[in-house]
CSV table of C-alpha atoms in Angstrom, one decimal:
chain,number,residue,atom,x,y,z
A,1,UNK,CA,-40.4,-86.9,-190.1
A,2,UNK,CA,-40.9,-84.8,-192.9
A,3,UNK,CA,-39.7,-81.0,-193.6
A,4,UNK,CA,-40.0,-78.3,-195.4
A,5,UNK,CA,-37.5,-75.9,-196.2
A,6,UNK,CA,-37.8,-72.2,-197.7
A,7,UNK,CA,-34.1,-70.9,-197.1
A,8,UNK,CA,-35.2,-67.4,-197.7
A,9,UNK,CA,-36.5,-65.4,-194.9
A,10,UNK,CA,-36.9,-62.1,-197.1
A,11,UNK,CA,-36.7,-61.4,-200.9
A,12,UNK,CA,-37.2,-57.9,-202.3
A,13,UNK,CA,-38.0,-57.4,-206.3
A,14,UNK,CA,-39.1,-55.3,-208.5
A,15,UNK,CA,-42.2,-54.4,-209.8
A,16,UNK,CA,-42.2,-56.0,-212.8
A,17,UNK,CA,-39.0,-58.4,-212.4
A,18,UNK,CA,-39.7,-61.9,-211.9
A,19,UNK,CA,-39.6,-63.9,-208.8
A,20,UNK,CA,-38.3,-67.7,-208.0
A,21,UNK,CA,-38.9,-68.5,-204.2
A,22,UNK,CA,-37.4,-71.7,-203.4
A,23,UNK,CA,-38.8,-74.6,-201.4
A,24,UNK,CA,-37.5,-77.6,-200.6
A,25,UNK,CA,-38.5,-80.7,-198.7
A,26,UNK,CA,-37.8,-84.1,-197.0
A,27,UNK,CA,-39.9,-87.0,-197.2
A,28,UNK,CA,-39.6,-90.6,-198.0
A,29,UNK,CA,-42.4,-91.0,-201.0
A,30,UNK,CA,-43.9,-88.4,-203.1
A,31,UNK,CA,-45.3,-86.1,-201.3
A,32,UNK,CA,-48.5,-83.6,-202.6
A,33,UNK,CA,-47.3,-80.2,-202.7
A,34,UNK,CA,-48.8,-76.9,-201.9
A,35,UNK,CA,-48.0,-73.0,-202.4
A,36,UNK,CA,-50.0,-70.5,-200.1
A,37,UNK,CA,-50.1,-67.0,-199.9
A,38,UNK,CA,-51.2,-65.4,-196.5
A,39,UNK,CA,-51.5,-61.0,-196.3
A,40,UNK,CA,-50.9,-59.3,-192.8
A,41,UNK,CA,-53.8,-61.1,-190.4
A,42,UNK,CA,-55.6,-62.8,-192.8
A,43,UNK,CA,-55.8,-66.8,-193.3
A,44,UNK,CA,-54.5,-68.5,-196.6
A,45,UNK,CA,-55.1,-68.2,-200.0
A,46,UNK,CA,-54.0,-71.5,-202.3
A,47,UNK,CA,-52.2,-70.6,-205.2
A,48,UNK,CA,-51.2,-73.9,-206.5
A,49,UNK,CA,-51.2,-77.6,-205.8
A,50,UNK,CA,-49.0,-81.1,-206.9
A,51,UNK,CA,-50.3,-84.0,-207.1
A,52,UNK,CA,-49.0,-85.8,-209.6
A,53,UNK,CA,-49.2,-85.4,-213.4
A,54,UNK,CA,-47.4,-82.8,-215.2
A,55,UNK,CA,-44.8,-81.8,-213.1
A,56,UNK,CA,-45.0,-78.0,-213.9
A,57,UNK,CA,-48.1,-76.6,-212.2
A,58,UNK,CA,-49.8,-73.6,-213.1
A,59,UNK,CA,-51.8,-71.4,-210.2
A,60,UNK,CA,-53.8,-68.8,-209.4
A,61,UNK,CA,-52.6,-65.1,-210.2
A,62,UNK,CA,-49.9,-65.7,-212.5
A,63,UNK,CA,-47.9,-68.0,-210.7
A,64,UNK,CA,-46.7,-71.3,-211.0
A,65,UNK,CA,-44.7,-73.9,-209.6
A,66,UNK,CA,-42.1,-77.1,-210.7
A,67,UNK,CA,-42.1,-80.0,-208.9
A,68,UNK,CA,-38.3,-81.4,-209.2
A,69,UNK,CA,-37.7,-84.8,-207.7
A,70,UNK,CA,-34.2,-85.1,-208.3
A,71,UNK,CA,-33.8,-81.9,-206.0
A,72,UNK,CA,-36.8,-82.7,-203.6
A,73,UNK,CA,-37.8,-79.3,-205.0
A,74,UNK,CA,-40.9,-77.3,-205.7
A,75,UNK,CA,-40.1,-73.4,-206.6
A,76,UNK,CA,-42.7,-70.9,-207.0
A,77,UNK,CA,-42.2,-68.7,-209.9
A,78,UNK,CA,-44.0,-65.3,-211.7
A,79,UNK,CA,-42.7,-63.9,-214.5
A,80,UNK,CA,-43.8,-60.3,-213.3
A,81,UNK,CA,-44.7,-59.2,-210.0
A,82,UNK,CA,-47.4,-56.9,-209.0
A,83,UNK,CA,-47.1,-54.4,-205.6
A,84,UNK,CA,-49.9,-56.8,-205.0
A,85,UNK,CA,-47.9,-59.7,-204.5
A,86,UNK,CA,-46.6,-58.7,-201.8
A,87,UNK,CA,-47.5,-61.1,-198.5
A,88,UNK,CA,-45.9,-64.2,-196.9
A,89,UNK,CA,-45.4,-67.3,-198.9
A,90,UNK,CA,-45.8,-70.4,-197.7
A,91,UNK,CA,-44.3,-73.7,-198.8
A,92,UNK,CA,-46.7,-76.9,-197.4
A,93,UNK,CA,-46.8,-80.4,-198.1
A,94,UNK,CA,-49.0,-83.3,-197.4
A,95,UNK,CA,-49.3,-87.0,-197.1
A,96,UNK,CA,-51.7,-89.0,-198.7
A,97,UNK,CA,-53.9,-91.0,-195.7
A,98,UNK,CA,-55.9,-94.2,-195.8
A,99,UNK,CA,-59.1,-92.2,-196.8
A,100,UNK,CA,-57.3,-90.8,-200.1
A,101,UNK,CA,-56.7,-87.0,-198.7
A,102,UNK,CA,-53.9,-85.2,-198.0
A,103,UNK,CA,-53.6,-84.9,-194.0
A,104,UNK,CA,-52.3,-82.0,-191.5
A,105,UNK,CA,-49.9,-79.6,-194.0
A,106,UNK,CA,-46.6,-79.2,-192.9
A,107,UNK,CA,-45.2,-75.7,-193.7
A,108,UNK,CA,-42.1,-74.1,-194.4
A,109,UNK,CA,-41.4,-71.1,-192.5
A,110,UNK,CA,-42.4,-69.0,-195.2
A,111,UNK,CA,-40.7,-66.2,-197.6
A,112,UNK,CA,-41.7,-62.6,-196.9
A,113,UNK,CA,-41.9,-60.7,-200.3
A,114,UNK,CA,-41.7,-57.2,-200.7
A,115,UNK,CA,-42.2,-55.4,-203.9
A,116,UNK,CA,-40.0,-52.0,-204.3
A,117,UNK,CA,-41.9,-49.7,-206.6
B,1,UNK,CA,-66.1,-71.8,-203.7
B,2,UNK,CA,-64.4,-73.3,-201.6
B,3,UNK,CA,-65.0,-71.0,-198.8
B,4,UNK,CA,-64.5,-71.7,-195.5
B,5,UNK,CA,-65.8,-69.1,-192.6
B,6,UNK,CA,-64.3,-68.7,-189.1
B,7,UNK,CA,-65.4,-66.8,-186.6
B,8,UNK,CA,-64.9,-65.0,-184.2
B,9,UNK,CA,-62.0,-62.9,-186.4
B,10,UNK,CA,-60.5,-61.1,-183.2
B,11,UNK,CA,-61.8,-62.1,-179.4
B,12,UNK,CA,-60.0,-60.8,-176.3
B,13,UNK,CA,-61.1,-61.9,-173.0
B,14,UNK,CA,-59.5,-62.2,-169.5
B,15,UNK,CA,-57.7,-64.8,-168.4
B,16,UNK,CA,-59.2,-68.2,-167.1
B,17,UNK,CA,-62.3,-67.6,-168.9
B,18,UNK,CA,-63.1,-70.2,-172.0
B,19,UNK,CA,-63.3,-69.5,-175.4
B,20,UNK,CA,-65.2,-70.9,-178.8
B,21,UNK,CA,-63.9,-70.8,-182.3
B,22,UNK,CA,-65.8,-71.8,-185.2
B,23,UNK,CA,-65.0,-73.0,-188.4
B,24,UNK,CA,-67.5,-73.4,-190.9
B,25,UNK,CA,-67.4,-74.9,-195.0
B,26,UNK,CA,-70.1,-72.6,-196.4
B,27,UNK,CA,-70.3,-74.4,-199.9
B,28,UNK,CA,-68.7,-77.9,-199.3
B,29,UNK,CA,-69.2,-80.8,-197.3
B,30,UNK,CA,-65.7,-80.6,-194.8
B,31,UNK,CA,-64.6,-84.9,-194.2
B,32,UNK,CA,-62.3,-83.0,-192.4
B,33,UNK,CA,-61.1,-80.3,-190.6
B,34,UNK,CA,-57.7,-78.9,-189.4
B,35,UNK,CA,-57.0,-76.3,-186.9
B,36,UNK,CA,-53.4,-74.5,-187.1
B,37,UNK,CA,-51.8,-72.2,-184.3
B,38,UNK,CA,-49.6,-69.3,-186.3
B,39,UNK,CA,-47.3,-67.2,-183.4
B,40,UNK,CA,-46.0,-63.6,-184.8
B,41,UNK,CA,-44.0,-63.8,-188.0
B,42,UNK,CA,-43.6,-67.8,-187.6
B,43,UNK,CA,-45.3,-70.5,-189.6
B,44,UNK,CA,-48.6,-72.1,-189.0
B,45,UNK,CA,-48.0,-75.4,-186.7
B,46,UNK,CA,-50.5,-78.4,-187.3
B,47,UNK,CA,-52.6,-78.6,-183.9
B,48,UNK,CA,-55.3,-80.9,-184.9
B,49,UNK,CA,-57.0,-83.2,-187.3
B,50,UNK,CA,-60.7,-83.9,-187.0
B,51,UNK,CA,-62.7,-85.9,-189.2
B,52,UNK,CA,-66.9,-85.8,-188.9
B,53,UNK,CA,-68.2,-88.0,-186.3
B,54,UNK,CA,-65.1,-88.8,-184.9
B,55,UNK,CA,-62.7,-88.1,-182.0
B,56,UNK,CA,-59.8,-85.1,-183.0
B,57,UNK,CA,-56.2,-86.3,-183.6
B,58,UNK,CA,-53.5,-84.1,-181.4
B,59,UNK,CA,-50.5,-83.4,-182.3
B,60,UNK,CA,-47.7,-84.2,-180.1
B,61,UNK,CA,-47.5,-81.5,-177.2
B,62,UNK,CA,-50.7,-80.5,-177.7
B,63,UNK,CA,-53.1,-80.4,-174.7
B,64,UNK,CA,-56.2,-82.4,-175.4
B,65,UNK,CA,-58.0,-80.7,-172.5
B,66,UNK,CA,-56.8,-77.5,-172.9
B,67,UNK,CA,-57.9,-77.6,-177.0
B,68,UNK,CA,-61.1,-79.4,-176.9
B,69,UNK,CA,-62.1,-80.2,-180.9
B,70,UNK,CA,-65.5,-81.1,-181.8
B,71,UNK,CA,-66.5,-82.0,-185.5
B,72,UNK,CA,-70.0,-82.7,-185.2
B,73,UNK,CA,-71.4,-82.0,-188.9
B,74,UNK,CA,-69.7,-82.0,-191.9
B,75,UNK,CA,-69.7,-78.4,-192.0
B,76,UNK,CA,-68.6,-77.0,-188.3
B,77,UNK,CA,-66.0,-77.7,-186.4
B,78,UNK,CA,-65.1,-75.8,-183.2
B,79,UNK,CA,-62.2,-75.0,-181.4
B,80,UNK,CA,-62.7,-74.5,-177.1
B,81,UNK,CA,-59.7,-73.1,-175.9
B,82,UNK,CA,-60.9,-73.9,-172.3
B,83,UNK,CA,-59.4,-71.8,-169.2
B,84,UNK,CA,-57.3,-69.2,-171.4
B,85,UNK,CA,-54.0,-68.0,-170.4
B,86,UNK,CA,-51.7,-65.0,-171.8
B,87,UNK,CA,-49.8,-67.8,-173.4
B,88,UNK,CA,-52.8,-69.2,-175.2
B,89,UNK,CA,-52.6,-65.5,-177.2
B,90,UNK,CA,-52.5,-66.8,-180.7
B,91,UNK,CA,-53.4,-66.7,-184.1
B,92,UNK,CA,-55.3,-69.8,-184.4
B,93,UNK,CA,-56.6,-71.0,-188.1
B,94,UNK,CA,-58.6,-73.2,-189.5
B,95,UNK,CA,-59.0,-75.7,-192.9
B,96,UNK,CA,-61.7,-77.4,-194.1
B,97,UNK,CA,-61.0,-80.4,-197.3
B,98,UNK,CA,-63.5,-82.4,-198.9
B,99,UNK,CA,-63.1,-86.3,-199.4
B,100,UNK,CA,-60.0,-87.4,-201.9
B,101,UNK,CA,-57.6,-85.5,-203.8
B,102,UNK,CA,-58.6,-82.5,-202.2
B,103,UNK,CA,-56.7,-79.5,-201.0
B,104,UNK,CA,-57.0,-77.5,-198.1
B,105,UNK,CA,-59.2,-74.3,-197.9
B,106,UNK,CA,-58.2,-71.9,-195.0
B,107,UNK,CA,-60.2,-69.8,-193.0
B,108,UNK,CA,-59.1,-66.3,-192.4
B,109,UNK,CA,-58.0,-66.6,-188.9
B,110,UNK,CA,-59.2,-65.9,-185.1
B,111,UNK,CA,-56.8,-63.5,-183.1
B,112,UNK,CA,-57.2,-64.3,-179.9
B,113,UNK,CA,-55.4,-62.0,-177.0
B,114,UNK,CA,-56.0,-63.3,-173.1
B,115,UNK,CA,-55.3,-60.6,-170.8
């Protein structure tokens, strides 16, 4: 069955440093790939998706994402945070059906960032 | 776009009574729909694939007759979390994709406390 991995329960940074959560994952075949961002009670927000293609992905708000096969890896990256950036992050991946979609997401547990002033 | 609505947002009722969630694609046509149970500070766990027209795909340990799915139009799907217990107290989310290479759009989310 397939996994995901994000090994870090909690990351605090700096406004203004730059941020690398990790994900990793388990599957036999190429998986499609997913980063989502959820805040306190709300549903998800896509930042970024992999398909296939260009294996660095860029996203929504600044961020963006490298699919690594080699490492079964696909880290989220910013090169500045925001206080705004602070949510939960969530690592997902997919499995292409019969119909040509992506089925049920699997998810990491997700990353809780917090931005120190 | 890409919006996908859910309501109710927040429902509490008492125990043993049923409930209705429902998850709407306002600007796309949904081939199908997920529904997603998140506990407190944990992860979202796949409940549920539905595609339009047909019977819901359950997830292993998932109670058919407890979660009854219907994806009648291409735009709703609905969620009956029939006789509600305390431990049915969730957050329960929805997603909504269009036909191929399509991602998932989320709704934001139904809190639903059973006391």
């Amino acid at each position: 069955a397939q996994s995901v991995t994000q090994p870090d329960i909690h990351i605090t940074v700096s406004e203004g440093a730059s941020l690398e959560l990790r994900c990793n994952y388990s599957y036999g075949a190429t998986p499609y790939l997913f980063w989502y961002v959820q805040s306190p009670g709300q549903g998800l927000q896509l930042l970024l998706k992999y398909f296939s293609g260009d294996t660095l992905v860029q996203g929504i708000k600044g961020f963006e994402a490298e699919f690594k096969r080699s490492q079964s890896s696909f880290n989220l990256r910013k090169p500045s945070v925001h206080w705004s950036d602070a949510a939960e992050y969530f690592c997902a991946v997919g499995f292409l059906n019969s119909g040509g979609g992506a089925d049920g997401l699997t998810f990491g547990k997700g990353t809780h960032l917090i931005i120190q002033p | 776009g890409a919006v996908v609505s859910q309501h109710p947002s927040w429902v509490i009722c008492k125990s043993g009574t049923s409930v209705k969630i429902e998850c709407r694609s306002l600007d796309f046509q949904a081939t199908t729909m997920f529904w997603y149970r998140q506990f407190p500070k944990q992860s979202l766990m796949l409940m549920a694939t539905s595609n339009e027209g047909s019977k819901a795909t359950y997830e292993q340990g998932v109670e058919k007759d407890k979660f009854l799915i219907n994806h009648a139009s291409l735009t709703l799907s609905t969620l009956t979390v029939t006789s509600a217990h305390p431990e049915d107290s969730s957050f329960y989310i929805c997603s909504a994709r269009e036909a191929g290479y399509q991602p998932q759009h989320f709704g934001d989310g139904t809190r639903l406390s059973i006391l």
